[in-house]
Coordinates of C-alpha atoms in Angstrom, one line a residue:
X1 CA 79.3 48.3 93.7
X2 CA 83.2 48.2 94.2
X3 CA 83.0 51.2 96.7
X4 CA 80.9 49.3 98.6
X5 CA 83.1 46.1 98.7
X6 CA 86.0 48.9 99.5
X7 CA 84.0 50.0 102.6
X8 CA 83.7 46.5 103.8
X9 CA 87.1 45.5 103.7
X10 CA 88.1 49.1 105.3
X11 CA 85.7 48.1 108.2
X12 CA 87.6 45.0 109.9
X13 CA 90.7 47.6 110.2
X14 CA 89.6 50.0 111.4
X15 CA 87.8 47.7 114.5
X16 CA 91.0 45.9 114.9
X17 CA 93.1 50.0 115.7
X18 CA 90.5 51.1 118.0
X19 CA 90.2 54.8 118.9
X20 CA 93.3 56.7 118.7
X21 CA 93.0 57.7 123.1
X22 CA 94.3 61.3 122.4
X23 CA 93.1 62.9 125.2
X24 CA 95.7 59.8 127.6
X25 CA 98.9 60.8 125.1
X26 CA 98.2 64.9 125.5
X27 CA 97.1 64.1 129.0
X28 CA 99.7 67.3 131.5
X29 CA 101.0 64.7 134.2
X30 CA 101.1 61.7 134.8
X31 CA 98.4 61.4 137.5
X32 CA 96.1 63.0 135.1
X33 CA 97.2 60.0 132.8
X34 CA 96.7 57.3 135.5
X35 CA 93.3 59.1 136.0
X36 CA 92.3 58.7 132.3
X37 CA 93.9 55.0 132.7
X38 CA 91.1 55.1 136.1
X39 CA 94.7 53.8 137.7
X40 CA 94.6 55.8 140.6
X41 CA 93.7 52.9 143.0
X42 CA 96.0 50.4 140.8
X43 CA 96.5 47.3 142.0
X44 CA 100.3 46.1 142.8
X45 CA 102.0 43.9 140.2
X46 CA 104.2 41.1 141.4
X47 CA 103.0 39.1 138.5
X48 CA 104.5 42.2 136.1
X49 CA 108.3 42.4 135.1
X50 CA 109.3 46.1 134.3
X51 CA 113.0 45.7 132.8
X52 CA 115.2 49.2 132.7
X53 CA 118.6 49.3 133.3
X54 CA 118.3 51.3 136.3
X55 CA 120.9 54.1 135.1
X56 CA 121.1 54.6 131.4
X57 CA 124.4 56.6 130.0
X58 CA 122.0 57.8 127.4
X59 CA 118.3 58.8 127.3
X60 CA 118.0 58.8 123.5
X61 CA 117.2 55.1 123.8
X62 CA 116.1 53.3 126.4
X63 CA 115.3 49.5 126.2
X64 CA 112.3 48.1 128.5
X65 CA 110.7 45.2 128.7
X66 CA 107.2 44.9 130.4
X67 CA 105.9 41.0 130.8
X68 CA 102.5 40.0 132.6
X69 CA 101.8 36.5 133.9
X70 CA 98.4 38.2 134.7
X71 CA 95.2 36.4 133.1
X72 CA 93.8 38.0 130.8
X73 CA 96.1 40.8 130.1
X74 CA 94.4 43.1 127.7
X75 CA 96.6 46.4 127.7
X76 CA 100.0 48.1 128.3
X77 CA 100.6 51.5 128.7
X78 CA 104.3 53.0 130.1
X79 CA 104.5 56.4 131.9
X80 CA 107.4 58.4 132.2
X81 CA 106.6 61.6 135.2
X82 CA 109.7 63.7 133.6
X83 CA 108.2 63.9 130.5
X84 CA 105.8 66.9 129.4
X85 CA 103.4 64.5 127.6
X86 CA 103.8 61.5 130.5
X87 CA 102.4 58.6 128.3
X88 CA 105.2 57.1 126.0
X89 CA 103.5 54.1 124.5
X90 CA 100.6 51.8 124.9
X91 CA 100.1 48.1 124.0
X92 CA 96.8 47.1 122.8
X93 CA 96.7 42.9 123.5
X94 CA 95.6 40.4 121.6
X95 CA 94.2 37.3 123.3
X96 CA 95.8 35.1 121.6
X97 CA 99.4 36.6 121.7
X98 CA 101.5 36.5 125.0
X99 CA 101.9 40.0 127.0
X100 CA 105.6 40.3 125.9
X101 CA 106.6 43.3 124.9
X102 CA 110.2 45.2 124.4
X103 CA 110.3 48.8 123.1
X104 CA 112.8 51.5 122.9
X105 CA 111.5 55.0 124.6
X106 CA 113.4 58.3 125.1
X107 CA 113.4 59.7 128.9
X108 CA 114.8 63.6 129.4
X109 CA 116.2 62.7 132.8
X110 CA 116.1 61.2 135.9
X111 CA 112.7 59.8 137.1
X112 CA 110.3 56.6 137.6
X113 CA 108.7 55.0 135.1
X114 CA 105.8 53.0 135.2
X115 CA 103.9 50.3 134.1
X116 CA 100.0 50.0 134.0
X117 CA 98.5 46.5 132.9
X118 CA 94.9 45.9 132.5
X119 CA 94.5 42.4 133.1
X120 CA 90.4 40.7 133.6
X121 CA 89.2 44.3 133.9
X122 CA 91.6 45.3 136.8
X123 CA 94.4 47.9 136.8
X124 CA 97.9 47.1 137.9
X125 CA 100.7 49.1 138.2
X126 CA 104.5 49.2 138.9
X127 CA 107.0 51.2 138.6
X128 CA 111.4 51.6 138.5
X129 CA 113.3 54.4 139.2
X130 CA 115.6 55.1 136.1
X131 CA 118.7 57.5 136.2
X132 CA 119.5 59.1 133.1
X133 CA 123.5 59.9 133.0
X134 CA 123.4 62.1 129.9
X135 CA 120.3 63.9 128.7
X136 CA 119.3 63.2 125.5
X137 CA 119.5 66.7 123.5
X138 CA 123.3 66.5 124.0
X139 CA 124.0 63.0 123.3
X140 CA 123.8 63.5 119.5
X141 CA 126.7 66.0 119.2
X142 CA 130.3 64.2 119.8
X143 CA 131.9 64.5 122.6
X144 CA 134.8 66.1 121.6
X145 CA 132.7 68.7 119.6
X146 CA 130.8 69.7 122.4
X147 CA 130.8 73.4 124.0
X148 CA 132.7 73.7 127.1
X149 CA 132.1 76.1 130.1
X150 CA 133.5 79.9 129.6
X151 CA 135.7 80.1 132.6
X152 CA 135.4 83.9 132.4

């Protein structure tokens, strides 16, 4: 009997994390992951705030902030098109929480990321151009210790 009681209580968990979407996060591109997100025909999104700085000295950690006014706002998922697996997060929403969310992502240079909200069944999207000043595999070795150019 106590398995049994172990299997119920194991069941509300695993309802509540869904399926694990691995083909979206192995997805090649991005427009193979907005196809997956069926966000090819996405819908613009004035009610959506996408904060980046717009140049970051560092792309180890980058700070952004996605918010939706959008009824109804179910999911979150940020894209990166300079990455070589494009989808860096998604947000799975909870009706009764407010579609606020701030994470820290890594970007390997210079590109747009975007923003895809699915709000009352509809896709939105939008999306910032973000400049990376220093790419992130040299940012963890000091400056002064760094290699310099052989003149020769």
């Amino acid at each position: 009997m106590p398995i049994a009681w172990a299997a119920l209580a194991l069941k509300p968990i695993k309802a509540m994390a869904g399926e694990w979407p691995q083909a979206l996060f192995n997805a090649p591109t991005s427009q193979a992951a907005l196809g997956l997100l069926q966000a090819g025909t996405a819908l613009p999104g004035p009610r959506i705030l996408l904060d980046v700085a717009e140049i970051v000295e560092d792309g180890d950690r980058v700070v952004v902030r996605v918010m939706s006014t959008l009824p109804s706002t179910d999911q979150i998922t940020l894209l990166a098109d300079t990455e070589l697996k494009p989808v860096l997060a998604q947000f799975n929403i909870s009706p009764d929480l407010e579609p606020d969310i701030t994470t820290h992502i890594r970007l390997s240079g210079t590109g747009t990321l975007r923003a895809v909200v699915r709000a009352g069944g509809k896709i939105y999207s939008v999306t910032k151009e973000v400049k990376v000043a220093e790419m992130p595999w040299t940012s963890s070795t000091p400056r002064s210790k760094r290699k310099k150019a052989d003149p020769s």
